[in-house]
Amino acid sequence: KAGVTQTPRYLIKTRGQQVTLSCSPISGHRSVSWYQQTPGQGLQFLFEYFSETQRNKGNFPGRFSGRQFSNSRSEMNVSTLELGDSALYLCASSLHSGSQYEQFFGPGTRLTVL
Amino acid sequence: AQRVTQPEKLLSVFKGAPVELKCNYSYSGSPELFWYVQYSRQRLQLLLRHISRESIKGFTADLNKGETSFHLKKPFAQEEDSAMYYCALSEETSGSRLTFGEGTQLTVNP
């Protein structure tokens, strides 16, 4: 069974631009969660999508948004990029929404904002 | 608000020695606690969860609600245990949302 895939793996953008990151969950998984990982703040929850609906949202500004498609693939978008948005963005998928379902993480997308 | 604290950023032990990675949490409800591990150049993966009460790769963790702790222990560390370890908490009604600690880098020396 193929694991969680994320594209692209690396991105370089400049301040003010916007970016879209993609996550393909494990086949059959319906829940996708996104996390931001930085040296200073560690791993922080961005949002979770389940059956095309946002299930949970972390404490991030409205510049961070996401969506999920009918095939469970998910995208997250960051508009008006700031230097502080430079981070590793991880997505994780699970069969359903809920802590009883093991989450499987992707390799991450490394975003650098110049 | 919920919070997970891992007081040691770095932990170094010798092969065969016992190891304990500390995790404390603050949460007013009934949390579910996890340990995740990330080996060099690999993805973050689940090591164990408190609700399953099982031993994985020789590691165990006991949830102590009185001390709000979930320390990870192994009696005899192996070199292949060297990795980054994250303690994480999930709330009852928060779906798949995880709150992570800062992580502890464990190095097992030969």
Short mmCIF file of C-alpha atoms in Angstrom, two decimals:
data_model
loop_
_atom_site.label_atom_id
_atom_site.label_comp_id
_atom_site.label_asym_id
_atom_site.label_seq_id
_atom_site.Cartn_x
_atom_site.Cartn_y
_atom_site.Cartn_z
CA LYS A 1 0.00 0.00 0.00
CA ALA A 2 1.49 3.33 -1.01
CA GLY A 3 2.10 5.80 1.78
CA VAL A 4 1.04 9.41 2.08
CA THR A 5 2.53 11.52 -0.68
CA GLN A 6 3.11 15.25 -0.70
CA THR A 7 3.96 17.50 -3.61
CA PRO A 8 6.07 19.38 -4.19
CA ARG A 9 8.79 18.28 -1.79
CA TYR A 10 10.57 21.65 -1.92
CA LEU A 11 9.38 25.15 -2.71
CA ILE A 12 10.99 28.54 -2.73
CA LYS A 13 8.76 31.59 -2.80
CA THR A 14 9.10 35.28 -2.09
CA ARG A 15 7.19 37.40 0.39
CA GLY A 16 3.71 38.34 -0.74
CA GLN A 17 3.28 35.38 -3.06
CA GLN A 18 0.87 32.55 -2.46
CA VAL A 19 1.50 28.83 -2.48
CA THR A 20 -0.52 25.63 -2.77
CA LEU A 21 0.65 22.35 -1.31
CA SER A 22 -0.87 18.99 -2.10
CA CYS A 23 -1.35 15.83 -0.07
CA SER A 24 -2.54 12.44 -1.32
CA PRO A 25 -3.64 10.19 1.53
CA ILE A 26 -3.32 6.44 1.74
CA SER A 27 -5.98 4.80 -0.38
CA GLY A 28 -9.22 4.46 1.62
CA HIS A 29 -8.26 7.07 4.19
CA ARG A 30 -10.81 9.86 4.54
CA SER A 31 -9.20 12.12 7.10
CA VAL A 32 -6.30 14.43 6.29
CA SER A 33 -4.58 16.68 8.82
CA TRP A 34 -1.96 19.34 8.20
CA TYR A 35 0.87 20.42 10.52
CA GLN A 36 3.51 23.11 10.38
CA GLN A 37 6.93 22.23 11.76
CA THR A 38 9.47 24.93 12.62
CA PRO A 39 12.56 24.90 14.86
CA GLY A 40 11.06 27.51 17.14
CA GLN A 41 7.45 26.37 17.44
CA GLY A 42 7.77 22.64 16.81
CA LEU A 43 4.85 20.75 15.31
CA GLN A 44 1.65 22.77 15.23
CA PHE A 45 -1.75 21.64 14.02
CA LEU A 46 -3.16 23.62 11.11
CA PHE A 47 -6.43 21.87 10.23
CA GLU A 48 -8.14 18.56 9.61
CA TYR A 49 -10.43 17.63 6.75
CA PHE A 50 -12.80 14.71 6.77
CA SER A 51 -15.22 13.87 3.98
CA GLU A 52 -14.52 17.21 2.30
CA THR A 53 -15.39 19.20 5.44
CA GLN A 54 -13.05 21.02 7.77
CA ARG A 55 -13.29 19.15 11.04
CA ASN A 56 -10.85 21.17 13.16
CA LYS A 57 -8.78 24.28 12.81
CA GLY A 58 -5.66 25.33 14.67
CA ASN A 59 -4.64 28.79 15.74
CA PHE A 60 -3.34 30.13 12.44
CA PRO A 61 -4.33 33.30 10.58
CA GLY A 62 -6.86 33.24 7.78
CA ARG A 63 -4.04 33.32 5.23
CA PHE A 64 -3.83 29.59 5.80
CA SER A 65 -6.65 27.67 4.19
CA GLY A 66 -7.30 24.21 2.91
CA ARG A 67 -9.74 21.98 1.16
CA GLN A 68 -10.37 18.34 0.49
CA PHE A 69 -11.63 16.74 -2.68
CA SER A 70 -14.04 13.87 -3.17
CA ASN A 71 -11.11 11.46 -3.62
CA SER A 72 -9.81 12.60 -0.18
CA ARG A 73 -6.80 14.39 -1.65
CA SER A 74 -6.19 17.65 0.16
CA GLU A 75 -4.57 20.95 -0.61
CA MET A 76 -3.50 23.75 1.65
CA ASN A 77 -2.99 27.29 0.50
CA VAL A 78 -1.03 30.08 2.10
CA SER A 79 -1.64 33.56 0.73
CA THR A 80 0.49 36.66 1.15
CA LEU A 81 3.50 34.69 2.30
CA GLU A 82 5.62 36.00 5.15
CA LEU A 83 9.18 35.09 6.08
CA GLY A 84 7.85 33.30 9.17
CA ASP A 85 5.89 30.89 7.00
CA SER A 86 9.14 29.13 6.11
CA ALA A 87 8.65 25.66 7.53
CA LEU A 88 8.19 21.99 6.87
CA TYR A 89 4.52 21.29 6.19
CA LEU A 90 3.42 17.77 7.04
CA CYS A 91 0.19 16.09 6.22
CA ALA A 92 -1.14 12.96 7.86
CA SER A 93 -3.97 10.67 6.85
CA SER A 94 -6.13 8.25 8.81
CA LEU A 95 -8.99 5.96 8.01
CA HIS A 96 -11.51 8.16 9.81
CA SER A 97 -11.50 11.21 12.05
CA GLY A 98 -10.71 10.47 15.67
CA SER A 99 -7.77 9.67 17.91
CA GLN A 100 -8.49 5.94 17.79
CA TYR A 101 -7.39 5.86 14.14
CA GLU A 102 -3.64 5.77 13.55
CA GLN A 103 -2.30 8.70 11.59
CA PHE A 104 0.27 8.14 8.86
CA PHE A 105 2.53 11.04 8.00
CA GLY A 106 3.89 12.11 4.66
CA PRO A 107 7.47 13.20 3.99
CA GLY A 108 6.57 16.87 4.11
CA THR A 109 6.94 19.90 1.85
CA ARG A 110 9.82 22.20 2.72
CA LEU A 111 8.73 25.79 2.04
CA THR A 112 11.28 28.59 2.04
CA VAL A 113 10.07 32.17 1.87
CA LEU A 114 12.65 34.74 0.78
CA ALA B 1 -5.54 25.07 26.78
CA GLN B 2 -3.84 21.73 26.37
CA ARG B 3 -0.09 21.60 26.46
CA VAL B 4 2.59 18.91 26.17
CA THR B 5 6.04 19.42 27.65
CA GLN B 6 9.16 17.40 27.02
CA PRO B 7 11.78 18.87 29.32
CA GLU B 8 14.83 17.33 27.62
CA LYS B 9 15.71 18.44 24.10
CA LEU B 10 18.70 16.11 24.03
CA LEU B 11 19.29 12.81 25.79
CA SER B 12 22.37 10.67 25.43
CA VAL B 13 22.81 7.19 26.88
CA PHE B 14 25.09 4.21 26.29
CA LYS B 15 23.96 1.02 24.65
CA GLY B 16 22.45 -1.35 27.20
CA ALA B 17 21.59 1.42 29.66
CA PRO B 18 18.02 2.19 30.66
CA VAL B 19 16.41 5.17 29.05
CA GLU B 20 13.49 7.34 30.07
CA LEU B 21 12.08 10.15 27.96
CA LYS B 22 9.89 12.46 29.99
CA CYS B 23 6.54 13.87 28.94
CA ASN B 24 4.15 15.98 30.98
CA TYR B 25 0.83 17.33 29.85
CA SER B 26 -1.82 19.75 30.94
CA TYR B 27 -5.39 19.05 30.00
CA SER B 28 -8.53 19.15 32.06
CA GLY B 29 -10.36 16.31 30.36
CA SER B 30 -9.47 12.71 29.56
CA PRO B 31 -6.67 12.83 27.03
CA GLU B 32 -5.28 10.16 24.81
CA LEU B 33 -1.48 10.16 24.82
CA PHE B 34 0.90 8.99 22.13
CA TRP B 35 4.58 8.66 21.44
CA TYR B 36 5.75 9.32 17.88
CA VAL B 37 9.25 8.64 16.59
CA GLN B 38 11.21 9.95 13.65
CA TYR B 39 14.32 8.03 12.66
CA SER B 40 16.97 9.73 10.53
CA ARG B 41 15.66 10.41 7.03
CA GLN B 42 12.36 8.68 7.75
CA ARG B 43 8.83 9.87 8.30
CA LEU B 44 7.21 10.60 11.59
CA GLN B 45 5.50 7.42 12.78
CA LEU B 46 3.46 6.23 15.69
CA LEU B 47 5.46 4.30 18.29
CA LEU B 48 2.77 3.60 20.86
CA ARG B 49 -0.38 4.92 22.47
CA HIS B 50 -1.41 4.70 26.09
CA ILE B 51 -4.77 3.13 25.39
CA SER B 52 -3.24 0.03 23.83
CA ARG B 53 -0.95 -0.60 26.82
CA GLU B 54 1.48 -2.57 24.69
CA SER B 55 5.25 -2.67 24.38
CA ILE B 56 6.69 -1.68 21.02
CA LYS B 57 10.38 -2.29 20.25
CA GLY B 58 10.89 -2.79 23.98
CA PHE B 59 9.42 0.63 24.84
CA THR B 60 6.59 1.10 27.31
CA ALA B 61 4.78 4.17 28.58
CA ASP B 62 2.36 4.48 31.45
CA LEU B 63 -0.17 7.25 31.76
CA ASN B 64 -0.04 8.74 35.26
CA LYS B 65 -3.07 10.98 35.60
CA GLY B 66 -2.08 12.11 39.09
CA GLU B 67 1.25 13.44 37.88
CA THR B 68 -0.09 14.21 34.37
CA SER B 69 2.84 12.36 32.88
CA PHE B 70 3.39 9.82 30.12
CA HIS B 71 7.07 8.94 30.28
CA LEU B 72 8.58 6.57 27.71
CA LYS B 73 10.89 3.88 29.04
CA LYS B 74 13.12 1.13 27.78
CA PRO B 75 15.23 -1.03 30.07
CA PHE B 76 18.12 -1.61 27.64
CA ALA B 77 18.71 0.98 24.94
CA GLN B 78 19.97 -0.07 21.50
CA GLU B 79 21.87 2.02 18.97
CA GLU B 80 18.95 1.76 16.54
CA ASP B 81 16.78 3.57 19.09
CA SER B 82 18.60 6.81 18.26
CA ALA B 83 15.90 9.10 16.90
CA MET B 84 13.70 12.09 17.61
CA TYR B 85 10.81 11.27 19.94
CA TYR B 86 7.64 13.31 20.24
CA CYS B 87 4.97 13.02 22.88
CA ALA B 88 1.50 13.97 21.66
CA LEU B 89 -1.96 14.46 23.11
CA SER B 90 -5.38 14.13 21.59
CA GLU B 91 -8.52 15.58 23.16
CA GLU B 92 -11.79 13.71 23.45
CA THR B 93 -13.71 15.74 20.92
CA SER B 94 -10.99 17.08 18.66
CA GLY B 95 -11.08 14.48 15.90
CA SER B 96 -7.58 13.58 14.75
CA ARG B 97 -5.98 16.78 16.06
CA LEU B 98 -2.71 16.19 17.91
CA THR B 99 -0.87 18.56 20.22
CA PHE B 100 2.84 17.74 20.15
CA GLY B 101 5.64 18.33 22.60
CA GLU B 102 8.88 19.91 21.46
CA GLY B 103 10.58 16.57 21.01
CA THR B 104 13.60 14.83 22.54
CA GLN B 105 16.58 13.79 20.43
CA LEU B 106 17.79 10.48 21.81
CA THR B 107 21.32 9.32 21.02
CA VAL B 108 22.41 5.84 22.02
CA ASN B 109 26.19 5.58 22.03
CA PRO B 110 28.02 2.29 21.39
#
